[in-house]
Every structure is written in C-alpha cells, then in structure tokens.
Short mmCIF file of N, CA and C in Angstrom, two decimals:
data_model
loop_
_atom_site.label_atom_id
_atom_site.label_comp_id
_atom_site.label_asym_id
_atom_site.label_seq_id
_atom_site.Cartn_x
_atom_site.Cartn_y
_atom_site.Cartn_z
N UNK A 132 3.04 -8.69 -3.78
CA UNK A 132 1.68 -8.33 -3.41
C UNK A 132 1.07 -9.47 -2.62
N UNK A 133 0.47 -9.37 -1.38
CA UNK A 133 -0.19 -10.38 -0.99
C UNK A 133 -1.45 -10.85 -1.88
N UNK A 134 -1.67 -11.89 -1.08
CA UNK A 134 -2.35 -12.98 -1.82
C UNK A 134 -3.87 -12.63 -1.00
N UNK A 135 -4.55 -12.07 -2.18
CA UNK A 135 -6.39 -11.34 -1.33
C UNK A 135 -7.13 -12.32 -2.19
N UNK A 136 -7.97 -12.89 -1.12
CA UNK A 136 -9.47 -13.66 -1.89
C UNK A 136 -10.10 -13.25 -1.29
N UNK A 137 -11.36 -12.83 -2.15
CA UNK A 137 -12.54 -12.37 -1.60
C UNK A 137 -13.61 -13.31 -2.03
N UNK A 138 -14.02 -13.72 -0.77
CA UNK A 138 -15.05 -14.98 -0.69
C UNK A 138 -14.36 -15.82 -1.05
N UNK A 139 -12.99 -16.00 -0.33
CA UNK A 139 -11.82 -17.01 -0.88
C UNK A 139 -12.40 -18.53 -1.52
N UNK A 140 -11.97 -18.88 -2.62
CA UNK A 140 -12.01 -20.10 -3.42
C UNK A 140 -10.74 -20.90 -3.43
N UNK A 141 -10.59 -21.52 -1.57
CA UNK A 141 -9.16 -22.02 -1.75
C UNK A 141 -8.87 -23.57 -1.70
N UNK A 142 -10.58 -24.06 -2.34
CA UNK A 142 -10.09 -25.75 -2.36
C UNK A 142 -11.49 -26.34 -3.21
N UNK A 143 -11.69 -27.55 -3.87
CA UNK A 143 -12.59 -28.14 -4.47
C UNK A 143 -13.12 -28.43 -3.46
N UNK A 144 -14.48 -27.84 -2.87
CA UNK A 144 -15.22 -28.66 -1.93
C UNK A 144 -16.74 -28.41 -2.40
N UNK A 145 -17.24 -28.68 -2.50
CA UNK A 145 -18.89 -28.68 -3.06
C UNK A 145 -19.46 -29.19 -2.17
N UNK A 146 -19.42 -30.28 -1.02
CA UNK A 146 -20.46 -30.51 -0.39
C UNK A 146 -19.84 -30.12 1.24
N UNK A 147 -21.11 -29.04 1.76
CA UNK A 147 -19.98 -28.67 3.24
C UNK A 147 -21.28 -28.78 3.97
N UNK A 148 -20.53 -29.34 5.30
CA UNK A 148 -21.62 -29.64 6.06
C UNK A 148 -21.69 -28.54 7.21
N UNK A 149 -23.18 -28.27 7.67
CA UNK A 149 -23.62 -27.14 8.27
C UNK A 149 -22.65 -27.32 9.81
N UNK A 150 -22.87 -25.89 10.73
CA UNK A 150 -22.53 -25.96 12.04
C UNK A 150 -23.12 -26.49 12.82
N UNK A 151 -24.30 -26.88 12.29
CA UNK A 151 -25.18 -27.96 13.50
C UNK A 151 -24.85 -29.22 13.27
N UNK A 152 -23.65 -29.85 12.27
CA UNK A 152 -23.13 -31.10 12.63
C UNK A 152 -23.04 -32.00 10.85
N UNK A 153 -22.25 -32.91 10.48
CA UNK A 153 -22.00 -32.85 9.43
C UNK A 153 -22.83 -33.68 8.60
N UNK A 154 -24.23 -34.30 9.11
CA UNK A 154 -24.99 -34.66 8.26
C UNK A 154 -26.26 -33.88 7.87
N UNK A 155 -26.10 -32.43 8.29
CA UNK A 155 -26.79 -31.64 7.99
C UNK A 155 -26.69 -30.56 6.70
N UNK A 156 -27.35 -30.43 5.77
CA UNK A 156 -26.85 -29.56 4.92
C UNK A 156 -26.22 -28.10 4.82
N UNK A 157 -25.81 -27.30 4.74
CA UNK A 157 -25.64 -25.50 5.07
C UNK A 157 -26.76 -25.12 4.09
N UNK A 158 -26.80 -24.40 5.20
CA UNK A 158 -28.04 -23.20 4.28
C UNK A 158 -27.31 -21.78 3.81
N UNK A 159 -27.61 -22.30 2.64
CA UNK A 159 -26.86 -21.42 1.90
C UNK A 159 -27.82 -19.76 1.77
N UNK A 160 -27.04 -18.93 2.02
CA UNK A 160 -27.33 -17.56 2.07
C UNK A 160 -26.90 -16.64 0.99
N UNK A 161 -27.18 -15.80 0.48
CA UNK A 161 -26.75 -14.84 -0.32
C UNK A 161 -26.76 -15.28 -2.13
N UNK A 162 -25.88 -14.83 -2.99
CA UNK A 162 -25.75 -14.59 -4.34
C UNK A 162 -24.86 -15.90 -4.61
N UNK A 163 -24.53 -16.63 -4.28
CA UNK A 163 -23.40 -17.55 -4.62
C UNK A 163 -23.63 -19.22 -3.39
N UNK A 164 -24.67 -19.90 -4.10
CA UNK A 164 -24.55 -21.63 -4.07
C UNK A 164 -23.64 -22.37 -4.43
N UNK A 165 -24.21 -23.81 -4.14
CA UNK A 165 -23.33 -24.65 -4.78
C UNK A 165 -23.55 -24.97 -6.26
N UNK A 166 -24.64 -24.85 -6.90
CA UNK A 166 -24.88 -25.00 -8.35
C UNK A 166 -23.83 -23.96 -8.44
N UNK A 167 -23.62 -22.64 -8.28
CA UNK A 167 -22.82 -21.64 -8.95
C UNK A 167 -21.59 -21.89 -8.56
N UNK A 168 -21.43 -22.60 -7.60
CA UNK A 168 -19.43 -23.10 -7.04
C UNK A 168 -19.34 -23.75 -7.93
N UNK A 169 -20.03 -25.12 -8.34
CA UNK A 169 -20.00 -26.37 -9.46
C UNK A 169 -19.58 -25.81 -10.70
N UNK A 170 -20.35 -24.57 -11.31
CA UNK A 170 -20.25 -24.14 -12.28
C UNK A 170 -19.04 -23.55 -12.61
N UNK A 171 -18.47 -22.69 -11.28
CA UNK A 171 -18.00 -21.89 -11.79
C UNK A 171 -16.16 -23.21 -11.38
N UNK A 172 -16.16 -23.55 -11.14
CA UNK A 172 -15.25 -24.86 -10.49
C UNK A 172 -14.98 -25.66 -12.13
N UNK A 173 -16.51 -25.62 -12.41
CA UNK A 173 -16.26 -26.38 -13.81
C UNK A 173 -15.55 -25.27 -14.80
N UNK A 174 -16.03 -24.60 -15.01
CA UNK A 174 -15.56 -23.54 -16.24
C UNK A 174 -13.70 -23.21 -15.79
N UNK A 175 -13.71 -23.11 -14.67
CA UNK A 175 -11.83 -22.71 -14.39
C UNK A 175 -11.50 -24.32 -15.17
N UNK A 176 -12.05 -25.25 -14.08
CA UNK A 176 -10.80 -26.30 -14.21
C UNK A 176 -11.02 -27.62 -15.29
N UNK A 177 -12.51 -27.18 -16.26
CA UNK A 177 -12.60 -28.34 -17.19
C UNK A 177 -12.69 -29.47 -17.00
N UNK A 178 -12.11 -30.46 -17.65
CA UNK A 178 -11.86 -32.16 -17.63
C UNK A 178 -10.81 -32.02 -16.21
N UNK A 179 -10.07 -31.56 -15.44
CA UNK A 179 -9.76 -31.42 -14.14
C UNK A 179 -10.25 -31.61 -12.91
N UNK A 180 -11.71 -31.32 -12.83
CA UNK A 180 -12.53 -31.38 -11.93
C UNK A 180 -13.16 -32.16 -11.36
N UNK A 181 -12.27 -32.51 -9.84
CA UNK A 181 -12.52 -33.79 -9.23
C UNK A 181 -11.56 -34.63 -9.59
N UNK A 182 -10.66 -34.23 -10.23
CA UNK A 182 -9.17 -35.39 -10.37
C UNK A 182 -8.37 -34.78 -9.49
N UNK A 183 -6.73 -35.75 -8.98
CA UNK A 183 -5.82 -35.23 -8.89
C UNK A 183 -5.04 -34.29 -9.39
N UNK A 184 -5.29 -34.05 -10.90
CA UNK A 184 -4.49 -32.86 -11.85
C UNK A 184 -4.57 -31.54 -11.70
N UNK A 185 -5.25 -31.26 -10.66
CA UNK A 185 -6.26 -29.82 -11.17
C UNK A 185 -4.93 -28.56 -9.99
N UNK A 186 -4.38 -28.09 -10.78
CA UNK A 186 -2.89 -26.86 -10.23
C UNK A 186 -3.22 -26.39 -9.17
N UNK A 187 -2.07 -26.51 -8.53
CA UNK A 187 -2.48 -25.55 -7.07
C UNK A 187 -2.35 -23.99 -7.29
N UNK A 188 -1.91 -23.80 -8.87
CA UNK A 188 -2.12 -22.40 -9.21
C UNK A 188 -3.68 -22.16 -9.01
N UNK A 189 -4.73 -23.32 -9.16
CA UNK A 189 -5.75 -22.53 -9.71
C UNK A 189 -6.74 -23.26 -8.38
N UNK A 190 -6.16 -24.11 -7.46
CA UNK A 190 -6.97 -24.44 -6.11
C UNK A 190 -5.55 -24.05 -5.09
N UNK A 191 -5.09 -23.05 -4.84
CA UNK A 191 -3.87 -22.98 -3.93
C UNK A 191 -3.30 -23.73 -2.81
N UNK A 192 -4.79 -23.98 -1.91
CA UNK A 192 -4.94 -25.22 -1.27
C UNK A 192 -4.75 -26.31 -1.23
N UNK A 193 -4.78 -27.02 -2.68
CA UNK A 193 -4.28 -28.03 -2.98
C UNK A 193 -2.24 -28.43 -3.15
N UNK A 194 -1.78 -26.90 -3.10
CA UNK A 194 -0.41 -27.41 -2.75
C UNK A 194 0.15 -27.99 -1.67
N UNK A 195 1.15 -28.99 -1.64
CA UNK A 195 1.50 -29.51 -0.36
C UNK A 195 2.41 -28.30 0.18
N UNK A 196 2.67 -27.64 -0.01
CA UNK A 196 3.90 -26.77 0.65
C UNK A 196 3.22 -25.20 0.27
N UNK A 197 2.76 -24.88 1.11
CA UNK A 197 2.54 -23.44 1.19
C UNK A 197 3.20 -21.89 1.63
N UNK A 198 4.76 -22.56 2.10
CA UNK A 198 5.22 -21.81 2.50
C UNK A 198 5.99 -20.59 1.83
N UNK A 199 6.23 -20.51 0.30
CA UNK A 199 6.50 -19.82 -0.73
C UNK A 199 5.37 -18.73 -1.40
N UNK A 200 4.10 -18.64 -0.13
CA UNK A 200 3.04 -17.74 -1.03
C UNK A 200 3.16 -16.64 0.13
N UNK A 201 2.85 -15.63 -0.74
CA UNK A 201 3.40 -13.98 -0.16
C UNK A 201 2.02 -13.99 1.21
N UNK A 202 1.86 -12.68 2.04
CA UNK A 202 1.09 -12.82 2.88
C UNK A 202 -0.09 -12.76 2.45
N UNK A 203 -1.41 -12.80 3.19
CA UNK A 203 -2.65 -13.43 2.58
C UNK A 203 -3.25 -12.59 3.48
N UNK A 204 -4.48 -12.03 2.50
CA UNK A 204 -5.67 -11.42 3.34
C UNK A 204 -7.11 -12.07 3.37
N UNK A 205 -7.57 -13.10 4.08
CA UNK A 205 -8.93 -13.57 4.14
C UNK A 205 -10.06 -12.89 4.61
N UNK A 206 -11.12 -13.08 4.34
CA UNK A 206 -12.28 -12.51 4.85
C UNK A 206 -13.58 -13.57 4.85
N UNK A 207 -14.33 -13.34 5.43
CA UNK A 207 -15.37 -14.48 4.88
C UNK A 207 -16.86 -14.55 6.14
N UNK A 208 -17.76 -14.91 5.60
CA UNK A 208 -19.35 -14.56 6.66
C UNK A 208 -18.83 -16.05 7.49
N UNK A 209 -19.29 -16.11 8.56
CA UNK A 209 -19.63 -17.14 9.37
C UNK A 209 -21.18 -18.14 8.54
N UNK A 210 -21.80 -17.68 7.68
CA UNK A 210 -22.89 -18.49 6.98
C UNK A 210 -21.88 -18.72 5.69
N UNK A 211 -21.16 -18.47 4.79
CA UNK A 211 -20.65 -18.49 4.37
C UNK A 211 -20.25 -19.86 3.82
N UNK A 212 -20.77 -20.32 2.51
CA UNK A 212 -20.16 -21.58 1.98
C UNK A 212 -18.87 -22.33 1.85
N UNK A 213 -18.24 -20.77 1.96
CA UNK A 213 -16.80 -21.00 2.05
C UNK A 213 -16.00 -21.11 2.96
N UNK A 214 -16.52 -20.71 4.19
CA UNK A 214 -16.23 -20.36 5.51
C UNK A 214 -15.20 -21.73 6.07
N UNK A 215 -15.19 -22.93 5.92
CA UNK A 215 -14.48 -23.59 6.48
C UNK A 215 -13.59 -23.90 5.72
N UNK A 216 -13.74 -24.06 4.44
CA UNK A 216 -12.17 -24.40 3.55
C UNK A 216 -11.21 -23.14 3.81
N UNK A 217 -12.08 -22.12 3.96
CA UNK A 217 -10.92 -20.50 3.96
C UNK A 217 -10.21 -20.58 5.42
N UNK A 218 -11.08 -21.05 6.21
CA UNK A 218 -10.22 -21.48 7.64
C UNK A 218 -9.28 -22.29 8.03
N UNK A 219 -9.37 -23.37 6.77
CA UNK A 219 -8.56 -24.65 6.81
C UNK A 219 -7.25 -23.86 6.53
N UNK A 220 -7.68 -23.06 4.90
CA UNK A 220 -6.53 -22.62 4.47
C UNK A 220 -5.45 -21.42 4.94
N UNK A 221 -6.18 -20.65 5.78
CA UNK A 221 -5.58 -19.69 6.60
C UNK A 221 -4.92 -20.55 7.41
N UNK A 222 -5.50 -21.54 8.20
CA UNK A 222 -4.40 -22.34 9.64
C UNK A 222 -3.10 -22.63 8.58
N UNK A 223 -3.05 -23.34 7.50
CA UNK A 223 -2.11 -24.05 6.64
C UNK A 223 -0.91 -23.13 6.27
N UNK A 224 -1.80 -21.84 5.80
CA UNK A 224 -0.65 -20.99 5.71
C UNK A 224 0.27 -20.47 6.76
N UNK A 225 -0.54 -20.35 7.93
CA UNK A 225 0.05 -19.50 9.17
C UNK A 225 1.28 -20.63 9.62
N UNK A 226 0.71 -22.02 9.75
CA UNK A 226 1.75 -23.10 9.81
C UNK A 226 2.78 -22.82 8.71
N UNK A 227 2.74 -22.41 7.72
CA UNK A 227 4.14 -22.92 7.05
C UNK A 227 4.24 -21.35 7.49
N UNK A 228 4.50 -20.36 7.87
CA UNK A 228 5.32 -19.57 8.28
C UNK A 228 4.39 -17.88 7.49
N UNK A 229 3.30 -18.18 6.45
CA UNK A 229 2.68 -16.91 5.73
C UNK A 229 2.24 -16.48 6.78
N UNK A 230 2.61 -14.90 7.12
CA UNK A 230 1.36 -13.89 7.18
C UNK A 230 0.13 -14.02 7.04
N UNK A 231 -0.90 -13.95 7.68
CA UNK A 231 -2.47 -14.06 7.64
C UNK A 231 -2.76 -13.05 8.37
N UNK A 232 -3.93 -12.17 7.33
CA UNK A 232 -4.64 -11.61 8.18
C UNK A 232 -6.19 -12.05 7.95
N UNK A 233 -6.60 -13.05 9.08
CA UNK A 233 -7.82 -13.30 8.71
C UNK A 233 -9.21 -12.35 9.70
N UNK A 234 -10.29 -12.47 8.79
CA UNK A 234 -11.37 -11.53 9.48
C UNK A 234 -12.63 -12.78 9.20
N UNK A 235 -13.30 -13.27 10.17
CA UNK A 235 -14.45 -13.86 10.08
C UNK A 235 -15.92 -13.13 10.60
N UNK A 236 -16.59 -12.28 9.82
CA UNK A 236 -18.36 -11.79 9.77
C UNK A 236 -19.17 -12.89 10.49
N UNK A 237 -19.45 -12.44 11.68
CA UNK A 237 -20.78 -12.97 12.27
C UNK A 237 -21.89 -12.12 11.28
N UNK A 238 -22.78 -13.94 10.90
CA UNK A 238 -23.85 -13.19 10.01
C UNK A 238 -23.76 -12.76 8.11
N UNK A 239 -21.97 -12.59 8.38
CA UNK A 239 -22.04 -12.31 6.78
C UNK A 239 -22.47 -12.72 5.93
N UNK A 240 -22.72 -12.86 4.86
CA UNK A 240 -23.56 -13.75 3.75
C UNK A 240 -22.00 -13.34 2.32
N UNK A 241 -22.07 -14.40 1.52
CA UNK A 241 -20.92 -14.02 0.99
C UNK A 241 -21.06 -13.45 -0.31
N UNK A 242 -20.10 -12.22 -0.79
CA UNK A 242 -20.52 -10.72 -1.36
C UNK A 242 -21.71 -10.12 -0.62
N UNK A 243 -22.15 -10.30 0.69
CA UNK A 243 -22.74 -8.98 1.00
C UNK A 243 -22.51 -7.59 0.86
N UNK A 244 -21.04 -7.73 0.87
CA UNK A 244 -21.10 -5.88 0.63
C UNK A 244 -21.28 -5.36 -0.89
N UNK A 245 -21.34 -5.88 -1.07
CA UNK A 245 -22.24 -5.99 -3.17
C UNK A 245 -23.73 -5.38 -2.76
N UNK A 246 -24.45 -6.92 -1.89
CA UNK A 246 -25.51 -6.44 -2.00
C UNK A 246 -25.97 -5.22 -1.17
N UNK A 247 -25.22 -4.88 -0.25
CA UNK A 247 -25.53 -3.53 0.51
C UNK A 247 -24.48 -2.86 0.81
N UNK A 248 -23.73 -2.23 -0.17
CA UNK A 248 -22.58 -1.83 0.24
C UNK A 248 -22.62 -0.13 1.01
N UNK A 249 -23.76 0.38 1.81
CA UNK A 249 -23.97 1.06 2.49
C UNK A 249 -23.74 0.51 3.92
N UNK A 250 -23.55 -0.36 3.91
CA UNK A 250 -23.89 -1.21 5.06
C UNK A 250 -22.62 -1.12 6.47
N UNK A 251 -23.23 -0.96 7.51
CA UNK A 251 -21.88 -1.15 8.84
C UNK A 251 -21.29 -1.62 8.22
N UNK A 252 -21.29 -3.16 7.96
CA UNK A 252 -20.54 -4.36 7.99
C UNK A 252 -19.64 -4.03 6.84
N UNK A 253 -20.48 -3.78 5.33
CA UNK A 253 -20.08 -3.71 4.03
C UNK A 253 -18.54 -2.91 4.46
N UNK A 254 -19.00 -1.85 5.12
CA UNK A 254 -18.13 -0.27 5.07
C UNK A 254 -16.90 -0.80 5.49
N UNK A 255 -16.95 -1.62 6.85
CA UNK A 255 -16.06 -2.17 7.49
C UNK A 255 -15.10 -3.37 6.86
N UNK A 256 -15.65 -3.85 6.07
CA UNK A 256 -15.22 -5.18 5.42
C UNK A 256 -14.61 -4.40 4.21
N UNK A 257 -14.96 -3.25 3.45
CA UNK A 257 -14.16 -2.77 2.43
C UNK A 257 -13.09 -1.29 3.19
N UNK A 258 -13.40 -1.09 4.23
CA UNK A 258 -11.99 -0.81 4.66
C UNK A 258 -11.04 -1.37 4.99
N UNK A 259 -11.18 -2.71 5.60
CA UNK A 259 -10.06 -4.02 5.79
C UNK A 259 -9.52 -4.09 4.65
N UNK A 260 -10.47 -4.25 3.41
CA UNK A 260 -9.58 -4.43 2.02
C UNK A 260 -8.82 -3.52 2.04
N UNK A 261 -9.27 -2.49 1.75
CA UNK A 261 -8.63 -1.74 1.17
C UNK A 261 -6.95 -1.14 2.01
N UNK A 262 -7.33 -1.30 3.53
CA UNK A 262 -5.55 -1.57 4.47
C UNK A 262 -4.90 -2.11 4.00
N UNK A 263 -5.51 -3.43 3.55
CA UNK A 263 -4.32 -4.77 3.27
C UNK A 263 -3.94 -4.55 2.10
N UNK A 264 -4.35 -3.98 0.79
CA UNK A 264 -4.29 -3.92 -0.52
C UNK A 264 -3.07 -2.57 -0.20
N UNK A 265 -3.13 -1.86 0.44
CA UNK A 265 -2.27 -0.54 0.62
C UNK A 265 -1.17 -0.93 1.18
N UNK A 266 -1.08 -1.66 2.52
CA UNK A 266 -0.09 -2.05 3.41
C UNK A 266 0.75 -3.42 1.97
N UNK A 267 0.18 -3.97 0.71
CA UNK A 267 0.67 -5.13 0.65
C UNK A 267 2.08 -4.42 -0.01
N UNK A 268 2.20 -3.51 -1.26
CA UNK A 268 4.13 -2.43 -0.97
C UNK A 268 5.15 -2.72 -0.16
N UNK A 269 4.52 -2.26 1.03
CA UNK A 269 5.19 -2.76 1.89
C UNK A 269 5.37 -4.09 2.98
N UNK A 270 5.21 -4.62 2.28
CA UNK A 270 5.19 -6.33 3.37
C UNK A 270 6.29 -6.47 2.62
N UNK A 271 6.99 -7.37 3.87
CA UNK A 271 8.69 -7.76 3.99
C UNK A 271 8.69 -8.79 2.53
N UNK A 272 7.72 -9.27 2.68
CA UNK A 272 7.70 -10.67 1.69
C UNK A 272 7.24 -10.28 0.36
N UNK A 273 6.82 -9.09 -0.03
CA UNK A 273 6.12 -8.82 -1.07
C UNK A 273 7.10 -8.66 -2.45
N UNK A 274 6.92 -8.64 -3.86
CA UNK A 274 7.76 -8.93 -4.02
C UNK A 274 8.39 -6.79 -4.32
N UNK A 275 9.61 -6.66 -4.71
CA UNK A 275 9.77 -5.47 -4.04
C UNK A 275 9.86 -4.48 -2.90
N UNK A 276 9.56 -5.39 -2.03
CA UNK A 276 9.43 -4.86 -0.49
C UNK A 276 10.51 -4.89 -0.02
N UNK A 277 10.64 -4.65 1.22
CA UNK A 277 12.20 -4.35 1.88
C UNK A 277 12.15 -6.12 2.96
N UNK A 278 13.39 -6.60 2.27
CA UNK A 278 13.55 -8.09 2.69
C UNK A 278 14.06 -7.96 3.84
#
C-alpha cells in the first residue's frame, strides 16, 4: 500500500519560517498550529522529542535511506505549516528512486476539506485521495502487486 499523509507529518520541525523570508514568522491558517504540532509531536514521541532517538517509523523523514518505502501520496496548502518539510520529503523520496505523487493547493489551509468539504478544492483534493488509495493494489511496489 502506498505511503498517504494527509497534512503530511514527515519531520520534527516546529519553527518554519514564512515565504516572505526566514526571519519572518508563518501565519498560520486553519485548525492545526504549532501549539497543536508541539502537542501532538509530544504525545507520539514522549521523552524522544527533540533528541536523536525519536524512529524514523514515527518521523519517516528522519531515515537516512528512504529508498525501501512503497510509493507516496502527498498533498498539502501552499499556507500550510507543513508545506515545506512535505516538500523536502517528497524531493528525498523521488531521489532514492519512490514514486511520488505530489499535489500542492494554492491557498489551501491544512484539513480544509474538513472544514468545507463541499468545497471545489475539498471535492478535488478528496478525489486525488481517493485515485491514489484505489490505484495503491496495484502499484508495482506495493506489497502484493505485480513486481
């Protein structure tokens, strides 16, 4: 099965600096800050957090070798807190040889389609899921798939 994050969480980063340059803060948009990254960063990884120890099972990003993870479906708003670690981590994978299918939302805010899931965007962003979640059976790399 490929590897789907939604509002991907693919590295410890808590402090990200805006697109107008990196001593500026991001303005954070939507249902999900950095108090709630902190939190929720703390509750996965415990006494881990902010050390070297912390599994690349549970920050994926943090593995040196990425080339053993099945294909990957990203998504993510351009305002988006997450928006540049998920970019880091899409280039990383595509380098070691994974499948990526990445989609970047001008404007998105992250879980918007939660908050309006009537929405163009929403509609569009949960039909992408739902391709990649269907197509993942069949990916060469998946496990069960045709090698």
């Amino acid at each position: 099965m490929p590897h789907h994050l939604i509002g991907a969480v693919a590295e410890v980063a808590i402090a990200v600096a805006a697109p107008g340059g990196p001593d500026q803060p991001l303005l954070l948009v939507g249902i999900w800050d950095r108090a709630a990254n902190l939190q929720g960063w703390q509750a996965l990884l415990g006494d881990t957090l902010g050390t070297d120890h912390v599994s690349p099972c549970a920050a994926p990003a943090r593995a040196d070798d990425l080339s053993g993870l099945p294909p990957t479906y990203l998504d993510v708003g351009d305002p988006d807190l997450f928006r540049d670690e998920d970019l880091t981590y899409a280039n990383r994978l595509m380098q070691a040889g994974v499948p990526v299918e990445l989609h970047v939302y001008p404007g998105g805010i992250h879980a918007g389609e939660l908050l309006a899931p009537d929405a163009e965007l929403s509609t569009r962003i949960t039909n992408y899921r739902m391709t990649a979640l269907n197509r993942a059976p069949h990916s060469s790399r998946a496990p069960g798939g045709p090698q």
